[in-house]
Coordinates of C-alpha atoms in Angstrom, one line a residue:
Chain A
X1 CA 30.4 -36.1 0.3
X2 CA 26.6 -37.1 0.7
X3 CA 24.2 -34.4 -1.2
X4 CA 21.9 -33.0 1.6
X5 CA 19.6 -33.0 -1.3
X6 CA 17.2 -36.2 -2.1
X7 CA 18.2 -36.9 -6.0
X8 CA 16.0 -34.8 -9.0
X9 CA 13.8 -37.0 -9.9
X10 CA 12.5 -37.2 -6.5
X11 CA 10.8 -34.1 -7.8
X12 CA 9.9 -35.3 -11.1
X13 CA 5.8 -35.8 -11.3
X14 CA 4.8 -39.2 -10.5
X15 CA 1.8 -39.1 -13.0
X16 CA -0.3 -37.0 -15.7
X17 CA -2.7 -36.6 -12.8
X18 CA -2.4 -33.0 -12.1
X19 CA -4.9 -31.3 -9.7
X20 CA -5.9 -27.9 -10.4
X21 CA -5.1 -24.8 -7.8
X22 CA -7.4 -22.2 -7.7
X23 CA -6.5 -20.1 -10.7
X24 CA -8.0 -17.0 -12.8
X25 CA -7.8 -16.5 -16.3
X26 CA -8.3 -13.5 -18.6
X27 CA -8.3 -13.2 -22.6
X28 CA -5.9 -10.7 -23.9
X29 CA -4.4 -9.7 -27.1
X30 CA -4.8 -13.8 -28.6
X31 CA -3.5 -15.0 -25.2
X32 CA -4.6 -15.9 -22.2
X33 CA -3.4 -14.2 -18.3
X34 CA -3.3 -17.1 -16.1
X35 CA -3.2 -15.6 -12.1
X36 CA -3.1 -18.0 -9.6
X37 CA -4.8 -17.2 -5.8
X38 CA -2.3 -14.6 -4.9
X39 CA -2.1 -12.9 -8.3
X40 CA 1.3 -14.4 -9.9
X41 CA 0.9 -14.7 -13.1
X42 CA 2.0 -16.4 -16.4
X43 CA 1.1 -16.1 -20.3
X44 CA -0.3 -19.2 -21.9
X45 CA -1.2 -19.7 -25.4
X46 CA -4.9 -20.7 -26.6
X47 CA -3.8 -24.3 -27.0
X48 CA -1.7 -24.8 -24.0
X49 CA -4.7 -23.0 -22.1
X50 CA -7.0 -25.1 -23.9
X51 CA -4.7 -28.0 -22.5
X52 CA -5.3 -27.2 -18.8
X53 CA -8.5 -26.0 -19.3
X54 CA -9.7 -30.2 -20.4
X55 CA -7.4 -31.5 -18.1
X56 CA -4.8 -32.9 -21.2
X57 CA -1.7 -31.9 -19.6
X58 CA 1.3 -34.0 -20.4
X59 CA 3.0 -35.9 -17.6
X60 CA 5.7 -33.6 -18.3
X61 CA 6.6 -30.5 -20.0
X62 CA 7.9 -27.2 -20.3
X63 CA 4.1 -26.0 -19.9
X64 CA 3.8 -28.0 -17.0
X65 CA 6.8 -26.8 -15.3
X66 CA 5.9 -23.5 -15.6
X67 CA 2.4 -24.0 -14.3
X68 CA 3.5 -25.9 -11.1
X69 CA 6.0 -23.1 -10.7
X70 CA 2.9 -20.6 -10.6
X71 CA 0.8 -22.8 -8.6
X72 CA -1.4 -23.3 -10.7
X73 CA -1.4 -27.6 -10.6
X74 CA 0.4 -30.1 -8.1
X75 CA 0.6 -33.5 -8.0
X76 CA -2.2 -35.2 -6.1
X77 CA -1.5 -34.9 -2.1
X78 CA 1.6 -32.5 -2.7
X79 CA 1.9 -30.2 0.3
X80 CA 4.2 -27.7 -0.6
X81 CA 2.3 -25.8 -3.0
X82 CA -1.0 -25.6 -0.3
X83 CA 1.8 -24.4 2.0
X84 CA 3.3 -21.7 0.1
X85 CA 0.1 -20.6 -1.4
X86 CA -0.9 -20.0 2.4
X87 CA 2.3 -18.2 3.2
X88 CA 2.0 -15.8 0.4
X89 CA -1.6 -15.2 1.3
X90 CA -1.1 -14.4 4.6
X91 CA 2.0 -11.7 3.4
X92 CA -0.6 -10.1 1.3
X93 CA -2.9 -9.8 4.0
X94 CA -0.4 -8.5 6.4
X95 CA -1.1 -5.1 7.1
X96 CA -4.6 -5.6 8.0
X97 CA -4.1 -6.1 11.8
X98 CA -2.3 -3.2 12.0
X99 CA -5.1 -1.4 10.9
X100 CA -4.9 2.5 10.7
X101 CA -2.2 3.8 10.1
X102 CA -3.1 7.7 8.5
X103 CA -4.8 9.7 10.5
X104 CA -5.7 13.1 8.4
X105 CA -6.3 16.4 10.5
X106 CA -8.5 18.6 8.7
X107 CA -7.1 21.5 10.7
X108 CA -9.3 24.5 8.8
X109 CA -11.6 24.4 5.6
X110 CA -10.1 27.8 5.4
X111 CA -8.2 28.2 2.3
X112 CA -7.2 31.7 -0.2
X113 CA -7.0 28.9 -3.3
X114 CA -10.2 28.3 -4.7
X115 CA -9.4 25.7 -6.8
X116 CA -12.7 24.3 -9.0
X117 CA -11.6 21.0 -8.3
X118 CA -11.9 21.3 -4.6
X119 CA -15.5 20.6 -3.1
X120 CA -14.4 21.0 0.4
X121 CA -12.4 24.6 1.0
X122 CA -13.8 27.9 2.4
X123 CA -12.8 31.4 2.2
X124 CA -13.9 32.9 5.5
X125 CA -12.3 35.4 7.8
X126 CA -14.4 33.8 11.0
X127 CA -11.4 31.4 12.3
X128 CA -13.7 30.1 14.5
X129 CA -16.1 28.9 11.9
X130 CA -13.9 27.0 10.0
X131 CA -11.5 25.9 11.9
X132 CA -10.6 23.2 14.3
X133 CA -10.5 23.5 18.1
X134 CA -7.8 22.7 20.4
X135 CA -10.3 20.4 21.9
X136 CA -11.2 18.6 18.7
X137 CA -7.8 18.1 18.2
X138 CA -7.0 16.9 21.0
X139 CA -9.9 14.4 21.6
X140 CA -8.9 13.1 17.7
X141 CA -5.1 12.7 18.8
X142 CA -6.6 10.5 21.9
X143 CA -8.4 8.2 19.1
X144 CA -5.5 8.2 16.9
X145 CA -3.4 6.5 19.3
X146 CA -5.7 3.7 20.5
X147 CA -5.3 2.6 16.6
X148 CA -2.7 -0.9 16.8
X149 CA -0.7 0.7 14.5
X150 CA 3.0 0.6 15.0
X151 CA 3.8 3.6 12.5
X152 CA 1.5 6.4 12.6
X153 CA 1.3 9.2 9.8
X154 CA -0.7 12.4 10.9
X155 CA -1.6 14.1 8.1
X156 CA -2.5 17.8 8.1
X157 CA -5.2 19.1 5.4
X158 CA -7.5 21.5 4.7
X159 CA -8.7 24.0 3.0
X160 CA -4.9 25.5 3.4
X161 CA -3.7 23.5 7.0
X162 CA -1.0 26.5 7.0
X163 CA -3.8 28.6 8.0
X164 CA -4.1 27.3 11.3
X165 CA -0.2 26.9 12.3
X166 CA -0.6 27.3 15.5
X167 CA -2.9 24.6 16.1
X168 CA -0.7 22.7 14.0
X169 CA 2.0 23.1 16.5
X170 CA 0.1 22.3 18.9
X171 CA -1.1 19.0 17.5
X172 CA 2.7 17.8 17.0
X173 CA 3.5 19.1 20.3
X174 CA 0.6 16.9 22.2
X175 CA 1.6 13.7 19.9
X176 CA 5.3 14.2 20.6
X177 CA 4.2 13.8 24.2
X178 CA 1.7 11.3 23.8
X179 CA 4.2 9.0 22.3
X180 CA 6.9 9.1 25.0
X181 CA 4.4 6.6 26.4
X182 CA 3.6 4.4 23.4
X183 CA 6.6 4.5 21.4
X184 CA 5.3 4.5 17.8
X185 CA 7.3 5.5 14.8
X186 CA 5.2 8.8 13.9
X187 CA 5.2 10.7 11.1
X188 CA 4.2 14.1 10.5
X189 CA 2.9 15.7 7.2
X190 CA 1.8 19.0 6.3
X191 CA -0.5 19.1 3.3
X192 CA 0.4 22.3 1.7
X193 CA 0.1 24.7 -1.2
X194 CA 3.2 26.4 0.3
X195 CA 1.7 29.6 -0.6
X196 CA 2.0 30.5 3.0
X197 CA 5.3 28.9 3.7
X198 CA 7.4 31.2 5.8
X199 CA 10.6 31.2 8.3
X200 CA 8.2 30.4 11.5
X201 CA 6.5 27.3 9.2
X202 CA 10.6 25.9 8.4
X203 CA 11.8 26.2 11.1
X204 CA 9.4 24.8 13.3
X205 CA 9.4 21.6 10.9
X206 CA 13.1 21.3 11.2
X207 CA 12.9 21.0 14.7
X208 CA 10.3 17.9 14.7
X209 CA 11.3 16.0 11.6
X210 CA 8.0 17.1 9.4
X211 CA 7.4 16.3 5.7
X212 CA 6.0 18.4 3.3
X213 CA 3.0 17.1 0.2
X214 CA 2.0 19.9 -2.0
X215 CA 0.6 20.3 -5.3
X216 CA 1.7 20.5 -8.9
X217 CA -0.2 20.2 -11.6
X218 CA 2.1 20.5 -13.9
X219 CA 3.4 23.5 -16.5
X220 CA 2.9 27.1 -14.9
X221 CA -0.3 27.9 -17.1
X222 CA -2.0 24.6 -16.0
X223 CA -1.5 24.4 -12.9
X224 CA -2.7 28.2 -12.4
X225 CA -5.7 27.4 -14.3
X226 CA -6.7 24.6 -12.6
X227 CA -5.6 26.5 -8.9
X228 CA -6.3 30.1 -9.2
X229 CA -6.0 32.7 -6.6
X230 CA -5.4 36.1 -5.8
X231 CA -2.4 37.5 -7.7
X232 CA -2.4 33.9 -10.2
X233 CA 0.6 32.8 -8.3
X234 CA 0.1 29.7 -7.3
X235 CA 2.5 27.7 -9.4
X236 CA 5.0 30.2 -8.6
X237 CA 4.7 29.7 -5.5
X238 CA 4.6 26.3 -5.1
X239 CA 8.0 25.9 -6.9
X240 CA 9.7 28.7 -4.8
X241 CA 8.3 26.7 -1.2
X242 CA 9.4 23.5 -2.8
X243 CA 13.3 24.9 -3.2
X244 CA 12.9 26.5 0.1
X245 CA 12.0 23.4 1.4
X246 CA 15.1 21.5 0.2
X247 CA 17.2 23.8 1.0
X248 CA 16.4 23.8 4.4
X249 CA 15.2 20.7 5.4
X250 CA 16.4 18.5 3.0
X251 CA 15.6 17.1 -0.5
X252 CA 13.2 14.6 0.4
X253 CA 11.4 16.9 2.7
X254 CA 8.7 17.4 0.3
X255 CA 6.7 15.5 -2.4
X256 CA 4.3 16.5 -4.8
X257 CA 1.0 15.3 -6.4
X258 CA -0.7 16.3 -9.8
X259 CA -4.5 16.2 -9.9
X260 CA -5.6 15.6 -13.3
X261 CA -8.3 17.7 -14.7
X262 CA -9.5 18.1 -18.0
X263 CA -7.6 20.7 -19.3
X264 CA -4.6 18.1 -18.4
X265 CA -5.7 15.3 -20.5
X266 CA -3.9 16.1 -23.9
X267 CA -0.3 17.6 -21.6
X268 CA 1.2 14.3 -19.9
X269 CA 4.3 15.0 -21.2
X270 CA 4.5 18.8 -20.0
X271 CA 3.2 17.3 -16.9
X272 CA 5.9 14.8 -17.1
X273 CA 8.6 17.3 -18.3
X274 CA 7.8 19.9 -15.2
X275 CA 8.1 17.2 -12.4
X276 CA 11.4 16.5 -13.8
X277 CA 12.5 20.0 -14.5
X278 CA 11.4 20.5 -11.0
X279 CA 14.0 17.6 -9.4
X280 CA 11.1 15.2 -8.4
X281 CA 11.9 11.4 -8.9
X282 CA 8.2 10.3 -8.5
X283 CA 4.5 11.3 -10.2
X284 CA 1.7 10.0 -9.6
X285 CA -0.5 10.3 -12.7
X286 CA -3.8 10.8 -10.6
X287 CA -7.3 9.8 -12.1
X288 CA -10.2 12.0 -12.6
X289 CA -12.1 12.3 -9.4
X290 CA -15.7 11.8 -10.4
X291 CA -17.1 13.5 -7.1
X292 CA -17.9 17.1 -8.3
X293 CA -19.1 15.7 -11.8
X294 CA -21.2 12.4 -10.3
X295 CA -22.8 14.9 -7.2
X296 CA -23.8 18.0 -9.0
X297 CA -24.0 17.2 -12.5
X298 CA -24.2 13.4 -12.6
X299 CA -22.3 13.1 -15.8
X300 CA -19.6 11.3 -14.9
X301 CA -19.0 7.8 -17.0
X302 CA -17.1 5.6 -19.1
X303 CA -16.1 8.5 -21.5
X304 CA -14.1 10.1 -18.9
X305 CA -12.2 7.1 -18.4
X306 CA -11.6 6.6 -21.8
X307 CA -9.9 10.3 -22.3
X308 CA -8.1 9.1 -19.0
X309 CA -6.7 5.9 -19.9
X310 CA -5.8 8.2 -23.3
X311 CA -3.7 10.1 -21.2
X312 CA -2.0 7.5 -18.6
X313 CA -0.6 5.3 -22.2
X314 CA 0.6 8.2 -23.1
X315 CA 2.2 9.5 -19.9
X316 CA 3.6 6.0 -19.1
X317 CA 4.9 5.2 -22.2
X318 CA 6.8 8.7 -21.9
X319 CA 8.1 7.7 -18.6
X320 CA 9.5 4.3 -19.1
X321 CA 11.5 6.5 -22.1
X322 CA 12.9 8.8 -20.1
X323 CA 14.1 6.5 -17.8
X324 CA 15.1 4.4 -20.7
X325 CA 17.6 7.5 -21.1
X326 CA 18.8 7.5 -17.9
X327 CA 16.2 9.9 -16.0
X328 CA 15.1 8.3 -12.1
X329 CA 11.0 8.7 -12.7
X330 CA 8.8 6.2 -11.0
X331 CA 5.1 6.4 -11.8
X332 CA 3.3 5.9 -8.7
X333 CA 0.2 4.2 -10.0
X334 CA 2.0 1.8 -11.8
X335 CA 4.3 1.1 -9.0
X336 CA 1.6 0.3 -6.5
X337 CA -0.2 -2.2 -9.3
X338 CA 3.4 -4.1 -9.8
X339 CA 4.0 -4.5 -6.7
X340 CA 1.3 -6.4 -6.4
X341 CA 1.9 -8.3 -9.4
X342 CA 5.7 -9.1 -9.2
X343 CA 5.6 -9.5 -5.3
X344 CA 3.5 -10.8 -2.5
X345 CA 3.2 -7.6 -0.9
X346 CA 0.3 -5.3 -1.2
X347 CA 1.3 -1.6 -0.3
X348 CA -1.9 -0.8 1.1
X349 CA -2.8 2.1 -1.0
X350 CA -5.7 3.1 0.0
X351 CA -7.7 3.2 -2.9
X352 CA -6.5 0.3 -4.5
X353 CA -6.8 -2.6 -2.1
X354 CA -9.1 -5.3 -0.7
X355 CA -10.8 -4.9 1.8
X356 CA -10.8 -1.2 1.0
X357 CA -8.7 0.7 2.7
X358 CA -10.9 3.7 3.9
X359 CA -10.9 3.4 7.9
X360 CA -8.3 0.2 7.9
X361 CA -6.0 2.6 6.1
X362 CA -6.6 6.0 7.2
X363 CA -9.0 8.0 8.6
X364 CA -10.0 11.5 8.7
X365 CA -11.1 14.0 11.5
X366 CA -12.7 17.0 10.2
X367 CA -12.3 20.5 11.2
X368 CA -16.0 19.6 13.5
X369 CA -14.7 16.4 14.8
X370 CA -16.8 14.5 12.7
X371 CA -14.9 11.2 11.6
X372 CA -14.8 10.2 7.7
X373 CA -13.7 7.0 6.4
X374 CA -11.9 8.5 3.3
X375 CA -11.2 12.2 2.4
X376 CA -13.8 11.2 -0.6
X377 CA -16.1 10.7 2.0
X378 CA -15.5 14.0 3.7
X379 CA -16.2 15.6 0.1
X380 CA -19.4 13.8 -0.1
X381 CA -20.4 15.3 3.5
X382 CA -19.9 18.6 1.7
X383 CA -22.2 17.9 -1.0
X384 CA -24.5 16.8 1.8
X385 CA -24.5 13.1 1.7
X386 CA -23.0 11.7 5.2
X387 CA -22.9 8.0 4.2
X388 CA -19.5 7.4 5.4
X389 CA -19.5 9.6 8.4
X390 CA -18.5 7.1 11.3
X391 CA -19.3 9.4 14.2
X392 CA -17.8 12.8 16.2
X393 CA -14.7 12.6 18.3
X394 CA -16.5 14.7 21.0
X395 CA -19.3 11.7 21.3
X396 CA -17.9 8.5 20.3
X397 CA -15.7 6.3 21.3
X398 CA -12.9 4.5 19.3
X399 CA -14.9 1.4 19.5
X400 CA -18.4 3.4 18.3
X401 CA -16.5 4.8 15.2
X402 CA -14.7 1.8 13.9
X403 CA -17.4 -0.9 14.8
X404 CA -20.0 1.2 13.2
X405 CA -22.1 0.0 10.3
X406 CA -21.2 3.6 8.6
X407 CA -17.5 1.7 7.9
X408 CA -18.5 -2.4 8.7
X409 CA -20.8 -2.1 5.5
X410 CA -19.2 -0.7 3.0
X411 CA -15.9 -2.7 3.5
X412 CA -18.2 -5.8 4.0
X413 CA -20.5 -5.4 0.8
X414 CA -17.4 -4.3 -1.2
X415 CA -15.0 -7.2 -0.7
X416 CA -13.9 -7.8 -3.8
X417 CA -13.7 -12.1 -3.4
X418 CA -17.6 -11.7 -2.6
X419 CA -18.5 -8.8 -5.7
X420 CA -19.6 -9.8 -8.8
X421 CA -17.5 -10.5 -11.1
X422 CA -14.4 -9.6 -9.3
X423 CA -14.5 -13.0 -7.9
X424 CA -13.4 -14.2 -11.0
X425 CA -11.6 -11.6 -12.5
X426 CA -8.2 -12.9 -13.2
X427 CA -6.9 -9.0 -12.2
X428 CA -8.7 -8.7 -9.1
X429 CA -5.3 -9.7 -6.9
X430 CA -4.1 -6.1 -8.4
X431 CA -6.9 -4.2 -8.1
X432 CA -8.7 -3.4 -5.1
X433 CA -12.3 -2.3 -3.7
X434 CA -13.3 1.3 -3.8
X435 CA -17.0 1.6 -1.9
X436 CA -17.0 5.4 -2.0
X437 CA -16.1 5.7 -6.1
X438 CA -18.5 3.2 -6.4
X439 CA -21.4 4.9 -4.2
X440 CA -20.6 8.3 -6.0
X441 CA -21.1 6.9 -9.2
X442 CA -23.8 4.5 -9.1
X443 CA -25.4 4.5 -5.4
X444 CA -24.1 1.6 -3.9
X445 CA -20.7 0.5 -2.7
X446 CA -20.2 -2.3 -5.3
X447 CA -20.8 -0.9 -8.4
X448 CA -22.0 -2.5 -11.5
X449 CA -18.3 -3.2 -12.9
X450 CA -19.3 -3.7 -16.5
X451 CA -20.0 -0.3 -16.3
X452 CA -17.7 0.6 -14.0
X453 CA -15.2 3.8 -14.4
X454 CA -12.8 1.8 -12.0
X455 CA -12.7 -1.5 -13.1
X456 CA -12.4 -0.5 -16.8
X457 CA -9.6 1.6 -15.6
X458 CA -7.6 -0.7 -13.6
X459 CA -8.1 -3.7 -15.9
X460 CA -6.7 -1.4 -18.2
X461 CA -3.6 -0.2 -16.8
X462 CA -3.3 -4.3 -16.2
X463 CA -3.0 -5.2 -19.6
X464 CA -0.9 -2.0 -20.5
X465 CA 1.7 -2.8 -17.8
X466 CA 1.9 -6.4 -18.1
X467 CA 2.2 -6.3 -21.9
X468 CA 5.0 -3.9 -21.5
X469 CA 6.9 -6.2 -19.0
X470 CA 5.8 -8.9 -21.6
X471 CA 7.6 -7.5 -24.6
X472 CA 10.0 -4.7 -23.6
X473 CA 13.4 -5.8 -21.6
X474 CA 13.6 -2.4 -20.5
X475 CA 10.3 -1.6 -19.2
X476 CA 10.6 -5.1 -17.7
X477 CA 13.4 -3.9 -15.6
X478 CA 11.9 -0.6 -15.0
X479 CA 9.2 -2.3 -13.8
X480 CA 11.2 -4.6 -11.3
X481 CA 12.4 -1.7 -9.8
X482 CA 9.4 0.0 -9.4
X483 CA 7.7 -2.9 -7.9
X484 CA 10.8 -3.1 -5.2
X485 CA 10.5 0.7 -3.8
Chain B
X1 CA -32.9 -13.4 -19.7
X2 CA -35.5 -15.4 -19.0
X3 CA -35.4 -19.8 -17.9
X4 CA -38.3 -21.5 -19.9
X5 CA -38.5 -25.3 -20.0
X6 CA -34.9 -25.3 -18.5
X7 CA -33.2 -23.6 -21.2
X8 CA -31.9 -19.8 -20.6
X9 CA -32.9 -17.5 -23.3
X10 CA -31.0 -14.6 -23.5
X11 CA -32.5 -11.9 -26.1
X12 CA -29.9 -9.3 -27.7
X13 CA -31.3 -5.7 -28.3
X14 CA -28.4 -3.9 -30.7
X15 CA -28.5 -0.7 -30.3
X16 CA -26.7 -0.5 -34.3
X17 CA -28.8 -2.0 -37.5
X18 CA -25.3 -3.2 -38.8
X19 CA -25.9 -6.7 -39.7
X20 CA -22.1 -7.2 -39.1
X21 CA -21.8 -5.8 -35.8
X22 CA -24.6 -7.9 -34.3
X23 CA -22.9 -11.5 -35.2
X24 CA -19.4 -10.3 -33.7
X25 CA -21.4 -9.5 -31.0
X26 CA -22.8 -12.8 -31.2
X27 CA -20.2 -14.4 -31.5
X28 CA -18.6 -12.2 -28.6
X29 CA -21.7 -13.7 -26.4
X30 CA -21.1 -17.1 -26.8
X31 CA -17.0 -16.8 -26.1
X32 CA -18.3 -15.2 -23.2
X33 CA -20.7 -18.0 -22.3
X34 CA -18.1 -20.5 -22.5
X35 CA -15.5 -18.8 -20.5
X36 CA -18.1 -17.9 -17.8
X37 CA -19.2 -21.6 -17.9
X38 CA -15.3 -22.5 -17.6
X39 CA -14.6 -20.3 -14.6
X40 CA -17.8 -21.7 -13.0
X41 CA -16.4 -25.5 -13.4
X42 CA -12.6 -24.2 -12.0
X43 CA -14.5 -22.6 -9.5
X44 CA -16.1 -25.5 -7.9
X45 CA -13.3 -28.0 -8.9
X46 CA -11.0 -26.5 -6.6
X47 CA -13.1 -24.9 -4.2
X48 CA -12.2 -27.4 -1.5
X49 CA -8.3 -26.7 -1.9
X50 CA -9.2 -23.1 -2.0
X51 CA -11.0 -23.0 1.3
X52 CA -8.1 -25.3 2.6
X53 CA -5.3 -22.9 1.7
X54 CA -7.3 -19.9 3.2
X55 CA -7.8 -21.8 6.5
X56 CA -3.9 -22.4 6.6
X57 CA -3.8 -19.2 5.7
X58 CA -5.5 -18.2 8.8
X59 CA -5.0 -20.3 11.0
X60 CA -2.6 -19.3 13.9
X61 CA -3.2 -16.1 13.4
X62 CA -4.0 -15.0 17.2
X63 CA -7.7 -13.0 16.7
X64 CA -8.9 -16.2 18.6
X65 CA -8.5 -16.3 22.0
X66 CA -7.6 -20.4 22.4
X67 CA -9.8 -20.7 25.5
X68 CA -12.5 -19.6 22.9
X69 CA -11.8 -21.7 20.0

């Protein structure tokens, strides 16, 4: 039978005339990260690095195999690699056309938490004050659909969004109706302490498929310290709405999400141990927000990374145990960073992509109609600083908000293959852009990255994760399925 | 950092007296000197395949209208 294949050494290299690809490189740990233009990646030694980097590479070898498997040589006028190089970029890129896909509804500022993390929440009895209209609403669900989107996620937040139900209601009532005409896959959330949860709130989100995100912070006196309110019931609450919630809508009716804080820092593993005692197969060890400490104290810096990173070893290293032992715990920002680096895909997380995701990702519509371009950016509008306001659904068209310098800028200046430094950063394919951290922290959206809070953070969790896939089987294959959710 | 006569002179200020910590910072300095030098060269070696895979990338992509292009 004839082979359909031409013979193998059709394939073989013709010469020691390799060409260089584009390709990164970063010193770690006596070795060198190799990353080639779409961030796949391979370990080299000094001296075989010290091979490619003079051009001494044999005419064949298992170094050079490796390296033209990673694209990071071809043979002189070889098409392939050009062609898959292309291919992969374009996946990466994907999601950009669709554009915005979360649309957060800042339904009331109103709120009986007052967490001292929170910049934004009020406690008011004037509803009016504080709350959005029916008009707002309804002018922001008009916007929300002229987005390309195919999938649509409307997010509900506050303050406490259960304060304003009925506006709620009627919100997922108008977009129901809305979308017998445009046919998108939407989703609806309701960002929730649960504190408020009751038979009306279930069963109304039984009836029109909506999920649930509330907060947990962890063991019962943490999480009550860090979210106090009247009777100091918060954690107990929020674990009571959380069963209520799967028993009645299901078990994946409602996640949960951890905001570190400082009394958190030296308790991952209670952290840890109470999303698992509480039946949650994902955590998301969250890092400091820097927006209360860089606005009114301007103390924020390198330090609090450090204590952060501190804690993050420590949590994942206690996570990749636990599942070594058979518990189903994905960390969330590891997942989003290995995706990234064992895939092609880029998941879009908002705060860890390039261009930055705020307004190409989501978008917010505050209780006033005014449009942010990140929830960060809405907390800076608290403090008094409206840099990333985009305009007011009452006076601005779709075009005026998205087209306006208040988002073009930022996402243009902050483009991480144009920044400083992350144009040769071997990581950047993993990391992202983050304009608002970086205006919050040192006035402009770029960021001076050796001083960065973000980079050293995300070059951080690089090396951790990539070392562990390195040298443990098991957190390799941890990892591969993380990177596959 | 300042150019003079074509050269680049870079003066260190250590913010320790330790003898020992300025030359492994030294010594950090010029690794970093090299490496910087090294991406430059990488950089502009393959800059023309770079710009080449990007416009594949792009290309065909339908944000042009053809009658435009």
């Amino acid at each position: 039978m004839t082979s359909k294949f031409l013979p193998a050494q059709e394939f073989a290299a013709g010469s020691a005339d390799w060409e260089l690809l584009p390709f990164r490189f970063h010193r770690l740990d006596g070795r060198v990260l190799v990353t080639n233009m779409v961030g796949e990646h391979l370990f080299l030694t000094d001296e075989e690095f010290e091979l490619l980097a003079t051009d001494r590479l044999p005419h064949d070898s298992r170094l050079v195999k490796r390296l033209r498997a990673k694209h990071v040589i071809r043979q002189p006028g070889e098409a392939a690699p050009l062609d898959l190089l292309a291919l992969k970029t374009r996946t990466r890129y994907r999601r950009l056309p669709l554009f915005t896909g979360l649309h957060i509804f800042v339904v009331s500022l109103r709120c009986e938490h007052s967490c001292p993390y929170c910049q934004v929440s009020r406690q008011s009895s004037d509803k009016t004050r504080y709350d959005m209209s029916a008009e707002t609403a309804s002018s922001a669900l008009a916007l929300a659909f002229q987005s390309p989107s195919p999938q649509l996620k409307i997010e509900f937040q506050g303050g406490e969004p259960l304060l304003n139900f009925p506006l709620i209601k009627e919100i997922i009532g108008e977009a129901e109706r809305l979308n017998q005409d445009h046919q998108r896959d939407v989703i609806f959330v309701i960002a929730t302490n649960l504190a408020l949860l009751d038979d009306e709130v279930i069963d109304f989100c039984r009836d029109h498929d909506v999920y649930f995100s509330t907060s947990l912070d962890g063991p019962r006196d943490l999480h009550n310290k860090n979210r106090p309110r009247p009777g100091r019931n918060s954690w107990e609450l929020a674990t009571e709405g959380i069963a209520r919630v799967r028993e009645a809508l299901g078990r994946d009716r409602v996640a949960a999400l951890m905001t570190t804080t400082k009394a958190s820092l030296n308790r991952p593993r209670e952290i840890i141990d109470a999303y698992v005692e509480h039946g949650f197969h994902e955590i998301f060890l969250r890092p400091l927000s820097p927006y209360g400490f860089a606005v009114k104290t301007k103390s924020y810096s390198a330090y609090d990374t450090d204590l952060w990173l501190n804690f993050y070893r420590e949590g994942l290293k206690y996570i990749v145990d636990l599942n070594r032992q058979g518990v189903d715990l994905c960390e969330r920002y590891a997942s989003i960073m290995l995706k990234k680096m064992l895939t092609n895909d880029d998941p879009g997380y908002v705060d860890l992509t390039s261009p930055a995701g705020i307004g190409i990702g989501a978008v917010v519509y505050n209780y006033d109609g005014d449009v942010y371009a990140s929830d960060e950016g809405r907390m800076l509008a608290e403090m008094g600083d409206h840099t990333f306001r985009l305009g007011n659904v009452a006076n601005d068209s779709y075009a005026d908000i998205f087209l306006s310098e208040a988002l073009l800028a930022p996402l243009d200046e902050s483009f991480a293959l144009s920044a400083p430094m992350c144009v040769d950063c071997a990581i950047e394919p993993y990391c992202g852009a983050d304009p608002v951290y970086h205006y919050a922290t040192s006035g402009d959206f770029v960021g001076r990255k050796p001083v960065s809070g973000f980079c050293r953070r995300n070059m951080a969790i690089t090396e951790l994760l990539l070392t562990l896939y390195e040298t443990d089987p098991d957190a390799r294959a941890i990892f591969l399925d993380w990177a596959a959710r | 950092m300042r150019v003079i006569d074509g050269t680049i002179r870079c003066t260190l200020h250590p913010s320790s007296d330790d003898e020992n910590d300025l030359a492994s910072l030294l010594v950090d300095l010029e690794h970093e000197v090299l490496d910087e030098t090294l991406r430059a060269r990488i950089r502009d070696q393959t800059a023309d395949v770079r710009n080449l895979i990007l416009a594949l990338a792009f290309s065909n992509t339908g944000l042009v209208d053809p009658k435009d292009a």
